[in-house]
mmCIF file of C-alpha atoms in Angstrom:
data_model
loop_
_atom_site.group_PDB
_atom_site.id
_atom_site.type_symbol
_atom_site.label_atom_id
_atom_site.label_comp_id
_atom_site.label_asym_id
_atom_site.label_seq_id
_atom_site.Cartn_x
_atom_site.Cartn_y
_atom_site.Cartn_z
ATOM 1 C CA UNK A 1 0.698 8.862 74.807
ATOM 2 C CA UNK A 2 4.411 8.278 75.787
ATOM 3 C CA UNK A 3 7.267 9.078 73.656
ATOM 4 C CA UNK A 4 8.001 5.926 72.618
ATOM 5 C CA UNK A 5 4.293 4.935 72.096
ATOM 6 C CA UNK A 6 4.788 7.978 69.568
ATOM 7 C CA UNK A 7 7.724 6.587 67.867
ATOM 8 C CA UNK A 8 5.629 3.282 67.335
ATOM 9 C CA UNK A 9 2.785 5.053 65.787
ATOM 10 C CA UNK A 10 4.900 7.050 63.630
ATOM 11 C CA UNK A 11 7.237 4.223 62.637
ATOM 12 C CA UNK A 12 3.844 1.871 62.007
ATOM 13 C CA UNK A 13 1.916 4.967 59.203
ATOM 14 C CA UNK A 14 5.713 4.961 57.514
ATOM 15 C CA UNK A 15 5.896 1.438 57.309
ATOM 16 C CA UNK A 16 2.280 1.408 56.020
ATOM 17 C CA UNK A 17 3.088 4.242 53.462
ATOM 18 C CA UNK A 18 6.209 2.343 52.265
ATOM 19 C CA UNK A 19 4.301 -0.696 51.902
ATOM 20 C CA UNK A 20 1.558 1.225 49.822
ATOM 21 C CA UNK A 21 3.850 2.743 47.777
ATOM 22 C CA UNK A 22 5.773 -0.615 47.040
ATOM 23 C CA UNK A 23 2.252 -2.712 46.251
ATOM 24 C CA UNK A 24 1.640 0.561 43.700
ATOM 25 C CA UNK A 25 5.360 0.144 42.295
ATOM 26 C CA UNK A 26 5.081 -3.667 42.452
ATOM 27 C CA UNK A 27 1.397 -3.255 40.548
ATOM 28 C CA UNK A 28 2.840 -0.527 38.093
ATOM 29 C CA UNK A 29 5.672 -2.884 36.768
ATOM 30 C CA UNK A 30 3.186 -5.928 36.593
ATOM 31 C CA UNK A 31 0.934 -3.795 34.413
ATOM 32 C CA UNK A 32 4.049 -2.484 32.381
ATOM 33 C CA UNK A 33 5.530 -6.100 32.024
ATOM 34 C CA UNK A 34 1.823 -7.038 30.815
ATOM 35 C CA UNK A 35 1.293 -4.384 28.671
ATOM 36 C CA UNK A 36 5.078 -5.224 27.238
ATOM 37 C CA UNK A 37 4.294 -9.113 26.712
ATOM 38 C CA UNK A 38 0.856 -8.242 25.006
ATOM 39 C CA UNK A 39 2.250 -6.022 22.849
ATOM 40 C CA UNK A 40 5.730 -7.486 22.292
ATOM 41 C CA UNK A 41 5.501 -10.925 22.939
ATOM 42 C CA UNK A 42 2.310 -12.124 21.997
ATOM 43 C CA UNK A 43 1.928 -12.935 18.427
ATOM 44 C CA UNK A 44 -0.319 -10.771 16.346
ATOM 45 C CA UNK A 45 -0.382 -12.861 13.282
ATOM 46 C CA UNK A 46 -2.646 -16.046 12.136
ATOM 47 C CA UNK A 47 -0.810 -19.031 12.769
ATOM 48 C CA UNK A 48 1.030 -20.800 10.295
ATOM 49 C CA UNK A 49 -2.240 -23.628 9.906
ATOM 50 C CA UNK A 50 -4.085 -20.577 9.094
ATOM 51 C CA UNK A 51 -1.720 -19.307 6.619
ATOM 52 C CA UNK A 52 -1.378 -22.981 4.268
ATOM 53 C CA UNK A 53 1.928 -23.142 5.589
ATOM 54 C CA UNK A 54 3.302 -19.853 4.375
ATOM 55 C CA UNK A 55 6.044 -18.260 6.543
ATOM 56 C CA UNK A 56 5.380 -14.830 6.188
ATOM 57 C CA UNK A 57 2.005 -12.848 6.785
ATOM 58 C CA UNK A 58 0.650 -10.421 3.691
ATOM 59 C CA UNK A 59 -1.212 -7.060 4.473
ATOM 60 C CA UNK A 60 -1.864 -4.041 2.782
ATOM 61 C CA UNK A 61 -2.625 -0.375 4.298
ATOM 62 C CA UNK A 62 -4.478 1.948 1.747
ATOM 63 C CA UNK A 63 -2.843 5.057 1.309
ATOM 64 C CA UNK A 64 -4.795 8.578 3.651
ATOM 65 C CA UNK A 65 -5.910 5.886 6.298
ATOM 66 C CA UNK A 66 -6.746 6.689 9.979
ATOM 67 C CA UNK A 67 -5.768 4.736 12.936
ATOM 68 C CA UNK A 68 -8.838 3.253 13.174
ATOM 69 C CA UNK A 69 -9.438 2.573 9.558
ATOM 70 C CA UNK A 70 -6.121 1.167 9.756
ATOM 71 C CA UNK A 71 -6.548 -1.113 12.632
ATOM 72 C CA UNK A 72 -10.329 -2.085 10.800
ATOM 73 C CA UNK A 73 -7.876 -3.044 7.059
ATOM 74 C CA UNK A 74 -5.186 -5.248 8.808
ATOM 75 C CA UNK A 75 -8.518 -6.953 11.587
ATOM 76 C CA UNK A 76 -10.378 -7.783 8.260
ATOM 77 C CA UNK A 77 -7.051 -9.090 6.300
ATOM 78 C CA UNK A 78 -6.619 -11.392 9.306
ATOM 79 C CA UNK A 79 -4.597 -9.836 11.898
ATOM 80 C CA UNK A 80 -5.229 -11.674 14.857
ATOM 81 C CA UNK A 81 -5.452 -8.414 17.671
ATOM 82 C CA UNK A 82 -8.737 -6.978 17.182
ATOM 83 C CA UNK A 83 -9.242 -3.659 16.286
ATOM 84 C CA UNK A 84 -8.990 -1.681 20.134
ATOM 85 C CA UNK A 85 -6.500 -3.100 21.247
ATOM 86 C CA UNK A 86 -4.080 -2.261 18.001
ATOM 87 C CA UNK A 87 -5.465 1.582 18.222
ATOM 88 C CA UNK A 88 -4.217 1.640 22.378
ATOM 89 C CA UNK A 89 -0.816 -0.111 21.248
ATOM 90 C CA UNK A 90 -0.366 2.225 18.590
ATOM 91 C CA UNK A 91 -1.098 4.987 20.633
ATOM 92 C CA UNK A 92 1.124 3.947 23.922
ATOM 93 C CA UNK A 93 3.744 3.729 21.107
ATOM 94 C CA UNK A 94 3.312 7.094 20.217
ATOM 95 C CA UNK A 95 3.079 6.083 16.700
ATOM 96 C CA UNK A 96 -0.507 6.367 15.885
ATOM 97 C CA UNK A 97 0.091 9.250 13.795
ATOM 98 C CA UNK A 98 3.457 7.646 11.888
ATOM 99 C CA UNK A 99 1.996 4.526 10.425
ATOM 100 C CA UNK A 100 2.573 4.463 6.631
ATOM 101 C CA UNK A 101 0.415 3.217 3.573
ATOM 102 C CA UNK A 102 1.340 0.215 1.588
ATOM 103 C CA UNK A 103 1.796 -3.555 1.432
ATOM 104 C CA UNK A 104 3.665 -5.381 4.322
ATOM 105 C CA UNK A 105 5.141 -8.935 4.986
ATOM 106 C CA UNK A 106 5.163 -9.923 8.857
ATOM 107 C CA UNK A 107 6.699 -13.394 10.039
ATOM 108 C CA UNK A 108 4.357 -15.324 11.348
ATOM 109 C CA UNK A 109 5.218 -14.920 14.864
ATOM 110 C CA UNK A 110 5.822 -11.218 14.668
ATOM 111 C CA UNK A 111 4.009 -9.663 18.014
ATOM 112 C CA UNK A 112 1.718 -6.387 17.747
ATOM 113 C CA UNK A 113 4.886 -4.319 18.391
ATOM 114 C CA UNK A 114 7.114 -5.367 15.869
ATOM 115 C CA UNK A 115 3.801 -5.058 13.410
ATOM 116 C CA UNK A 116 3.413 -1.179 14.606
ATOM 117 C CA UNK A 117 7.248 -0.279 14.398
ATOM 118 C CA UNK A 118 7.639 -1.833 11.319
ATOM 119 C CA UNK A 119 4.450 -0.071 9.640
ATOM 120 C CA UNK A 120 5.524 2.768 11.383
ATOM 121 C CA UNK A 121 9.393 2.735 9.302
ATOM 122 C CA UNK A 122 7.487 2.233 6.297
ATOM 123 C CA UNK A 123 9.153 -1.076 5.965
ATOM 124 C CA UNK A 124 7.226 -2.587 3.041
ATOM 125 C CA UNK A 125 7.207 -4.363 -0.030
ATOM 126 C CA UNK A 126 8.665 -2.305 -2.747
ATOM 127 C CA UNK A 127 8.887 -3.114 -6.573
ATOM 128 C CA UNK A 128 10.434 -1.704 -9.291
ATOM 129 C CA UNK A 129 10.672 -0.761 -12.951
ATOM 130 C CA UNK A 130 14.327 -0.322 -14.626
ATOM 131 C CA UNK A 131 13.935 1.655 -18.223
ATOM 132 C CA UNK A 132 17.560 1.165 -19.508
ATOM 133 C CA UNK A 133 19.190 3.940 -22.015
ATOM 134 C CA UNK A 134 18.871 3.551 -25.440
ATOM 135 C CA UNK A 135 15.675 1.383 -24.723
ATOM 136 C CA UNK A 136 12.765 1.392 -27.485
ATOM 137 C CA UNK A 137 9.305 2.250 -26.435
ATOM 138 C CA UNK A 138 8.117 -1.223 -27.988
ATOM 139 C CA UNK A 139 10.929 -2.695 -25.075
ATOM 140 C CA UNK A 140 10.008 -0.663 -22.311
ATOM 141 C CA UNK A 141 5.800 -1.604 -23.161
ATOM 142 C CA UNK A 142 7.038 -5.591 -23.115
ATOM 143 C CA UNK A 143 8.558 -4.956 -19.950
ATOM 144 C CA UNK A 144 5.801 -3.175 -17.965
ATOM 145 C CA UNK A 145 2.853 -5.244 -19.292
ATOM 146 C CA UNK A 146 4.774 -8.506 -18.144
ATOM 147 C CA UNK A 147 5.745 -6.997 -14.564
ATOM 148 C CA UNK A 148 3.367 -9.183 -12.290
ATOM 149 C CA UNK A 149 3.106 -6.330 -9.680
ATOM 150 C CA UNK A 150 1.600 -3.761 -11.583
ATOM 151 C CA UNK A 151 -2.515 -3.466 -12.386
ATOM 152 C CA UNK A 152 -2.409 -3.282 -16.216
ATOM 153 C CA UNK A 153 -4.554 -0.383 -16.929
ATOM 154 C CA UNK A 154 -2.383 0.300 -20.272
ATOM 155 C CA UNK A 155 -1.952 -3.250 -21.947
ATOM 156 C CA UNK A 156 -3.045 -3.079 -25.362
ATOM 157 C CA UNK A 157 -3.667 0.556 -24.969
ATOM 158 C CA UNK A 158 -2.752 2.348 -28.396
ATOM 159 C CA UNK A 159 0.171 5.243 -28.455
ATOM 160 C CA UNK A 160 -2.168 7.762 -29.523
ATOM 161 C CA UNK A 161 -4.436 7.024 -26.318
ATOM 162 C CA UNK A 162 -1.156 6.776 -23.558
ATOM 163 C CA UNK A 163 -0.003 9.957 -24.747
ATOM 164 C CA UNK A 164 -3.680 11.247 -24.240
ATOM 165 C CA UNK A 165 -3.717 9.501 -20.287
ATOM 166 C CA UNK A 166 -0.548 11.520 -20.091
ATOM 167 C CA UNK A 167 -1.604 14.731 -20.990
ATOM 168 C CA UNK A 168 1.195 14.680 -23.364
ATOM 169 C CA UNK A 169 0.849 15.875 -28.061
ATOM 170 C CA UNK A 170 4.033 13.923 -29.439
ATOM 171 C CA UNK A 171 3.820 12.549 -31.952
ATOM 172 C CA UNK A 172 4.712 9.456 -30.810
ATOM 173 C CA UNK A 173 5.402 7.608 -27.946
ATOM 174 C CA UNK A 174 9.207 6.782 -28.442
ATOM 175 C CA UNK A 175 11.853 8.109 -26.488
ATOM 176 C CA UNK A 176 9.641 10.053 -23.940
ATOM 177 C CA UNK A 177 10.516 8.041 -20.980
ATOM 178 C CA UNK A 178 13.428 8.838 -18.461
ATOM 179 C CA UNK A 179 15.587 6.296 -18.004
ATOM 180 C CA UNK A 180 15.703 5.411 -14.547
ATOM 181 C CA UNK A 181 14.600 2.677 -11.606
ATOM 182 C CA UNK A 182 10.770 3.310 -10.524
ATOM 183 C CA UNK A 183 10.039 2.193 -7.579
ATOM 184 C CA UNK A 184 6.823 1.313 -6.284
ATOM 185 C CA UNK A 185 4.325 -0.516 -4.529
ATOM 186 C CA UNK A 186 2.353 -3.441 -5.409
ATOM 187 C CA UNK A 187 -0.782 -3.806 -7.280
ATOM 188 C CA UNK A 188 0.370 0.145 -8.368
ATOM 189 C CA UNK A 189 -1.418 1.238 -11.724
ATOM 190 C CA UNK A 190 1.051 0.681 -14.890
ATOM 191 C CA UNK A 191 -0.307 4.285 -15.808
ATOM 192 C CA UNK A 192 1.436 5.609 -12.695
ATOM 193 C CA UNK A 193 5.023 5.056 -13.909
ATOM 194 C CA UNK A 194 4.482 5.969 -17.276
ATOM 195 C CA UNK A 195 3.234 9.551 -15.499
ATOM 196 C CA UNK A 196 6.539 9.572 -13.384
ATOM 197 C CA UNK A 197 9.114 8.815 -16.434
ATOM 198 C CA UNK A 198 7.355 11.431 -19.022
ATOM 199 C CA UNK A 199 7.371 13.748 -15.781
ATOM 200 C CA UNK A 200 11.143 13.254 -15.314
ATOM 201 C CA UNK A 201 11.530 13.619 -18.675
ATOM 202 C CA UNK A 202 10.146 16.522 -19.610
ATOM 203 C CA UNK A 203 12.047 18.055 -16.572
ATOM 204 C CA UNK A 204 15.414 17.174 -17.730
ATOM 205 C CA UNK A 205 14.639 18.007 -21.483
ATOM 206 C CA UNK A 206 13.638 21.877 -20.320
ATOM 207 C CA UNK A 207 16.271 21.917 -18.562
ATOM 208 C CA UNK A 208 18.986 20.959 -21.416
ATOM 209 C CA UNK A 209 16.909 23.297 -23.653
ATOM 210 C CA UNK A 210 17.344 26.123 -21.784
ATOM 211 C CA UNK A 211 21.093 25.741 -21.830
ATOM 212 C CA UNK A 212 21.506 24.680 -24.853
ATOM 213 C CA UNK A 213 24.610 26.039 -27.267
ATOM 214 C CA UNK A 214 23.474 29.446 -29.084
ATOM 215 C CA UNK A 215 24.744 27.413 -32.306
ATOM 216 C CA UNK A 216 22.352 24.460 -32.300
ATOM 217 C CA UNK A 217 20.492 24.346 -35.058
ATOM 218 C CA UNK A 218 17.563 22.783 -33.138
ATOM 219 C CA UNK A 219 14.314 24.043 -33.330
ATOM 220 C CA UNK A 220 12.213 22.574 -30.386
ATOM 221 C CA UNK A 221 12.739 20.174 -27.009
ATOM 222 C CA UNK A 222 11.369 17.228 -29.403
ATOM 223 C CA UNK A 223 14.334 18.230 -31.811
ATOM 224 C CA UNK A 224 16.526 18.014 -28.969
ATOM 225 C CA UNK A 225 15.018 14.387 -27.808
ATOM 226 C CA UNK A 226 15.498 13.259 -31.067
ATOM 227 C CA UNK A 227 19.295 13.939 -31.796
ATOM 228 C CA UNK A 228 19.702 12.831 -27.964
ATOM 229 C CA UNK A 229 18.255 9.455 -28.993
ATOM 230 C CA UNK A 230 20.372 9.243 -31.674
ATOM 231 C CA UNK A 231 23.657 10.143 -29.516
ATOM 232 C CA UNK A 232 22.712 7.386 -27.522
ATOM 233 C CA UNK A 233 22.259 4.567 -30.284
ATOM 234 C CA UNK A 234 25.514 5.448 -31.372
ATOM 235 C CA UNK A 235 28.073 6.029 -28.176
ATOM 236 C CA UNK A 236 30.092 3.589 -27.731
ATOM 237 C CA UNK A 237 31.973 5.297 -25.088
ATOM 238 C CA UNK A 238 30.131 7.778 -22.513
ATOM 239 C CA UNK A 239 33.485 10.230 -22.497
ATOM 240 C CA UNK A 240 32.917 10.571 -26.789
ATOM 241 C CA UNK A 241 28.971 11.819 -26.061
ATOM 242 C CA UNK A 242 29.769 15.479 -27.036
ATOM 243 C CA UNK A 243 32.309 14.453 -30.272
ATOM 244 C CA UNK A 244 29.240 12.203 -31.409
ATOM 245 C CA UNK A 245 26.531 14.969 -30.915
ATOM 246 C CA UNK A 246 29.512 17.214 -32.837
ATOM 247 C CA UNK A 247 29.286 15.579 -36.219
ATOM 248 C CA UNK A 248 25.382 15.020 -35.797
ATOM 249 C CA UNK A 249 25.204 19.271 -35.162
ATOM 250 C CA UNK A 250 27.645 19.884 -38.100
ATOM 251 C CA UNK A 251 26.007 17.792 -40.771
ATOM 252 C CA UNK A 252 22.609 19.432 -39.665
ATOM 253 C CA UNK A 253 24.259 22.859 -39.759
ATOM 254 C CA UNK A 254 25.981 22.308 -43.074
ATOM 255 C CA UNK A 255 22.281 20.358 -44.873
ATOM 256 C CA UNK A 256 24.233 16.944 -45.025
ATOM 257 C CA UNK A 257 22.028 13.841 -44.110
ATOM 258 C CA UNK A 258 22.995 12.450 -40.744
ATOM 259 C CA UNK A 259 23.349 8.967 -42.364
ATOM 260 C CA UNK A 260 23.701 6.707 -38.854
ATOM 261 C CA UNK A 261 22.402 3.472 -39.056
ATOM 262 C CA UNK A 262 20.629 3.280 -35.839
ATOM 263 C CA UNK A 263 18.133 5.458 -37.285
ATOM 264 C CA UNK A 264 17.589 2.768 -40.285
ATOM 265 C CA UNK A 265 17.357 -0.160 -38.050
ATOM 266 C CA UNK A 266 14.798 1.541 -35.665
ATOM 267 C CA UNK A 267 12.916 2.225 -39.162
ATOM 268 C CA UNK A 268 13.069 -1.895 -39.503
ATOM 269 C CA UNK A 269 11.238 -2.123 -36.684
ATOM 270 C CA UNK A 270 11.264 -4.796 -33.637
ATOM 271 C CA UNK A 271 11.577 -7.463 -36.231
ATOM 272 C CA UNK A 272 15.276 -6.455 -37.057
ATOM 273 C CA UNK A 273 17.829 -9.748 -36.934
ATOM 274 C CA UNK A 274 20.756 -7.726 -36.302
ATOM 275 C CA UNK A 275 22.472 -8.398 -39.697
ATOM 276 C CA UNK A 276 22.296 -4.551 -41.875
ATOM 277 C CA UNK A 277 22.200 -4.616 -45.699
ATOM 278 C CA UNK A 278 23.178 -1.827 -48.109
ATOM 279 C CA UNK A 279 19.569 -3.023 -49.233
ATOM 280 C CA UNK A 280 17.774 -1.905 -45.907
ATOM 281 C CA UNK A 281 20.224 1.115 -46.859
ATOM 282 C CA UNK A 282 18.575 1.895 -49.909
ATOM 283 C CA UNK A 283 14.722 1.197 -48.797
ATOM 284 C CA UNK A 284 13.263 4.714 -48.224
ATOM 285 C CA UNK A 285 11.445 5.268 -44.891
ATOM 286 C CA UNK A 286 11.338 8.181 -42.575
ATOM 287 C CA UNK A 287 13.765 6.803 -40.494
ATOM 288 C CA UNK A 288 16.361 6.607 -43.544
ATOM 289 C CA UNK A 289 19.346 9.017 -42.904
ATOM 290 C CA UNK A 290 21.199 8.000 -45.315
ATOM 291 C CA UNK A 291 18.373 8.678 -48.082
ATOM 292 C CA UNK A 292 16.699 11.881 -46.378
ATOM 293 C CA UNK A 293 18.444 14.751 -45.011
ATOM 294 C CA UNK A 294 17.652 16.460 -41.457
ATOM 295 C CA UNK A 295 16.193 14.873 -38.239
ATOM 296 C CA UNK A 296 14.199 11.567 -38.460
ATOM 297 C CA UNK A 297 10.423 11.802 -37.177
ATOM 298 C CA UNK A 298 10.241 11.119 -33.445
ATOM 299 C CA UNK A 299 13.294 9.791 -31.302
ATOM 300 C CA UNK A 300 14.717 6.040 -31.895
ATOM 301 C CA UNK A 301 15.309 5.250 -27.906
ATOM 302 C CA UNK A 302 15.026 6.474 -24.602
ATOM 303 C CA UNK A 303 17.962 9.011 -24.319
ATOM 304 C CA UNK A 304 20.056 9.379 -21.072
ATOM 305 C CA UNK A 305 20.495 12.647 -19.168
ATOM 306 C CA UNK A 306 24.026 12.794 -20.495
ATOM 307 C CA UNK A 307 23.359 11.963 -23.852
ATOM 308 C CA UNK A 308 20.156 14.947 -23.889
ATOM 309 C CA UNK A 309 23.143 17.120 -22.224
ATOM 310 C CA UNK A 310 25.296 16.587 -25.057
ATOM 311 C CA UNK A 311 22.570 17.216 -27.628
ATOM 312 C CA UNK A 312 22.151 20.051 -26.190
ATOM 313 C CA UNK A 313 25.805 21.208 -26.165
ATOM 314 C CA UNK A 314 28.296 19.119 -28.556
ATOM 315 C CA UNK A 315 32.013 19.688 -28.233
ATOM 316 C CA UNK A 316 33.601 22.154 -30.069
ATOM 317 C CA UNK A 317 35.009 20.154 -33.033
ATOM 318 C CA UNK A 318 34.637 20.192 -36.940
ATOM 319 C CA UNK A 319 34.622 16.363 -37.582
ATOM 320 C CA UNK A 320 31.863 15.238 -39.616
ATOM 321 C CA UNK A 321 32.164 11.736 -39.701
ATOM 322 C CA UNK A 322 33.689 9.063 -37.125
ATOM 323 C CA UNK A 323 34.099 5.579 -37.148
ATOM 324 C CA UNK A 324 34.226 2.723 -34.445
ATOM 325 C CA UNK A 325 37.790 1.587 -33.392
ATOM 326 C CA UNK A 326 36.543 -1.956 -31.805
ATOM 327 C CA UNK A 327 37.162 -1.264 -28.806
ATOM 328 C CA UNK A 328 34.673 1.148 -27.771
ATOM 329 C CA UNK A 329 35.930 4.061 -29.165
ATOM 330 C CA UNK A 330 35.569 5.950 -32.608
ATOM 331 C CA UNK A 331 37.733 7.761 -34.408
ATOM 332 C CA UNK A 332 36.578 11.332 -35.782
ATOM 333 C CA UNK A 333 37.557 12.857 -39.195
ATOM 334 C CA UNK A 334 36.877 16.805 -40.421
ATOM 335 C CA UNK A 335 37.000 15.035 -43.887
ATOM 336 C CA UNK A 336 35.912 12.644 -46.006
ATOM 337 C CA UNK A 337 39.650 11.747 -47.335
ATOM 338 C CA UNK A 338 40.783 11.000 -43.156
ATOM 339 C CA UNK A 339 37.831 9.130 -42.617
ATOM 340 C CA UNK A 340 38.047 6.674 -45.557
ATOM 341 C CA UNK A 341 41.798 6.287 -44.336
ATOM 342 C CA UNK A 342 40.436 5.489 -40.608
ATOM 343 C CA UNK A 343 37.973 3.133 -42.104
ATOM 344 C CA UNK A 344 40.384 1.324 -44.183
ATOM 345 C CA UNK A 345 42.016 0.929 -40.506
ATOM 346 C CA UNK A 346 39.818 0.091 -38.215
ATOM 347 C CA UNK A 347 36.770 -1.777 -40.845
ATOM 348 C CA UNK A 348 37.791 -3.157 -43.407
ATOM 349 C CA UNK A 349 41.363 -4.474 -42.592
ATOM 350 C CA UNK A 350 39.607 -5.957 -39.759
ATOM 351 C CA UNK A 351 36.617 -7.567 -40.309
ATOM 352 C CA UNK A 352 36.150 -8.816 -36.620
ATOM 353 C CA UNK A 353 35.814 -5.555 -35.073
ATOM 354 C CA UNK A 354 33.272 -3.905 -37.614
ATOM 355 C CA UNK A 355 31.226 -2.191 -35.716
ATOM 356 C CA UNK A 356 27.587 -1.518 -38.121
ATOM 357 C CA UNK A 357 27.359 2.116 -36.709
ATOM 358 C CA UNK A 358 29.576 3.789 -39.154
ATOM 359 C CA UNK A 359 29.283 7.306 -40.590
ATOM 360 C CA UNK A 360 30.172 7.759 -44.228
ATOM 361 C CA UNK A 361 29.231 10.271 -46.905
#
C-alpha cells in the first residue's frame, strides 16, 4: 500500500474513533439531560385535581426509616414516582443515606429532586410549644391540650398520674416545667414535651443547687423551686431578681412569714378576678404567707433560669421588705419604720400605681 493510501487509512480509523467517541459523548449528555428532566423537571406530586384544590402536597416520613421503606411511605401517601425510581434518584443524589424523618409540605409541582433535597435538609413542618415564666401548671395544661398538633395522650390525665408518666415524686405538678419554646413535629405525643421541660428542668435546678450560697437556708432542690417561683411572681424588674430573693432568704433566716401575695392568690386558685381583699388575706390556706410562716407547699409558677439563679444566690443585702415604685421597680427597706415611709410614697399617696405585690409586716 502507498504512502498516501496509508495516510487515508489512518486518517479514515481516526475519523471513525472521533465519531465513536462523539455518538458516546452525544449519548452520555442525552442520558444526563434525561436523567436531569426526570428527576428535576418532572413533577413528582399528584396534581392539583387530585389534591381538592390544595396548593401544597402533605407527607410524613416515620422516624429509623430505610430508603426503601421510605420510598414505600411517601408511594402509598400518594407520591406520584413509584417506589424504584425514587430509591435510584436518591441514590444518584448521593443522599440516600441523608433523608430525615418527619412531616413535609411539597408544592404541587415540586419535581423528584426538589422532594429528595428538601427531605434530605430536613426541611419540614415544625410546631411549637411556648411555656412563658411565671406560668401556672393549670395555664401551661390549657395550652397543650388545645394545641391541634399534638396527640393528646395526657388530656384529663390527673397530676398524680403525669408525674408518674414522668418518672418524677413531687408533690405536685406546679412549677416543674422549664420555661422555654418546644419545638416539634406534628401529630408528636403531648407526653413528649412534658418529658423535655421536667428534663430541662431538673437540669437547671441541680445545677443552681449545687452553687447555691453556703447561707441559704434551703433544704432541698424543691425548696429552691419554690422560692424561685415566688421570685418570679413578684419581679417586676429582671435587674431587682437577687434584692427580691434577699428579703425572701432573710425573713426565712430570721422565722418571719414571707407574707407576698402571689402566694395567696395562687392559693385562690384559677378562679381569682384579680381584685385582692384583706379578707382573702385572712382566709387560712397553705398557700397563706401572711398567716403561716416558712415556704408554701409546692411552687406557685414556672420559675425562669434567672429567677432559680437568684434563689439560689440572693444579693448581699439586709432589706426585709420592699415595695413597688409603679414603674417597675421596688423600693427595699432593712426596716419596718423605712418601709412604711416608702409605702406612704409610692401606695398610698398614689393610688394609681398600687401595685398588689407589697411586702409588709
Amino acid at each position: 500500500m502507498s504512502k498516501k493510501n496509508q495516510r487515508r487509512a489512518l486518517f479514515s480509523k481516526k475519523g471513525k474513533k472521533i465519531k465513536r467517541l462523539q455518538i458516546w459523548i452525544l449519548s452520555c449528555v442525552t442520558l444526563i439531560a434525561a436523567i436531569y428532566g426526570l428527576i428535576f423537571l418532572w413533577p413528582a406530586v399528584p396534581s392539583v385535581a387530585n389534591m381538592a384544590n390544595s396548593k401544597v402536597y402533605t407527607a410524613k416520613i416515620q422516624p429509623r426509616s430505610s430508603l426503601a421503606s421510605i420510598a414505600k411511605q411517601l408511594e402509598e401517601q400518594g407520591l406520584s414516582t413509584p417506589s424504584i425510581p425514587f430509591q435510584i434518584s436518591a441514590k444518584i443524589l448521593f443522599v440516600g443515606s441523608k433523608l430525615k424523618p418527619g412531616t413535609y409540605q411539597f408544592s404541587l409541582n415540586a419535581s423528584l429532586g426538589n422532594i429528595l433535597l428538601q427531605i434530605a435538609r430536613g426541611d419540614r413542618i415544625r410546631e411549637s410549644v411556648a411555656i412563658i415564666p411565671g406560668m401556672t401548671i393549670w395555664q401551661l395544661r390549657a395550652l397543650v391540650d388545645s394545641h391541634p398538633s399534638l396527640i393528646h395522650q395526657t388530656k384529663g390525665m390527673s397530676s398524680k398520674d403525669l408525674l408518674k408518666d414522668l418518672g418524677l415524686t413531687y408533690p405536685g405538678d406546679e412549677g416543674i416545667f422549664m420555661p422555654d419554646t418546644y419545638v416539634f413535629d406534628p401529630e408528636e405525643l403531648d407526653i413528649n414535651i412534658y418529658r423535655k421541660a421536667s428534663q430541662a428542668m431538673q437540669k437547671q435546678l441541680y445545677q443552681a443547687w449545687a452553687q447555691k450560697s453556703a447561707l441559704s437556708p434551703l433544704k432541698s432542690p424543691y425548696d429552691l423551686l419554690i422560692l424561685a417561683s415566688i421570685v418570679e411572681k413578684e419581679t417586676g424588674r429582671s435587674s431587682e431578681r437577687g434584692m427580691i430573693s434577699a428579703v425572701f432568704t432573710n425573713r426565712l433566716n430570721m422565722g418571719m412569714p414571707l407574707q407576698t401575695d402571689p402566694t395567696v392568690i395562687y392559693g385562690i386558685g384559677p378562679q381569682f378576678n384579680g381584685n385582692l381583699r384583706k379578707t382573702d388575706l385572712r382566709r387560712d390556706n397553705p398557700y397563706n404567707t401572711y398567716m403561716r410562716k416558712g415556704l408554701p407547699p409546692t411552687p406557685i409558677a414556672m420559675p425562669s433560669k434567672e429567677s432559680i439563679l437568684a434563689a439560689a444566690n440572693p444579693a448581699g443585702s439586709d432589706a426585709l421588705y420592699f415595695v413597688s415604685k409603679g414603674d417597675g421597680s421596688s423600693h427595699f427597706s432593712k426596716s419596718l419604720g423605712e418601709h412604711e415611709v416608702a409605702v406612704d410614697r409610692y401606695q398610698r399617696k398614689s393610688p394609681s400605681k398600687a401595685n398588689p405585690f407589697v411586702v409588709t409586716n
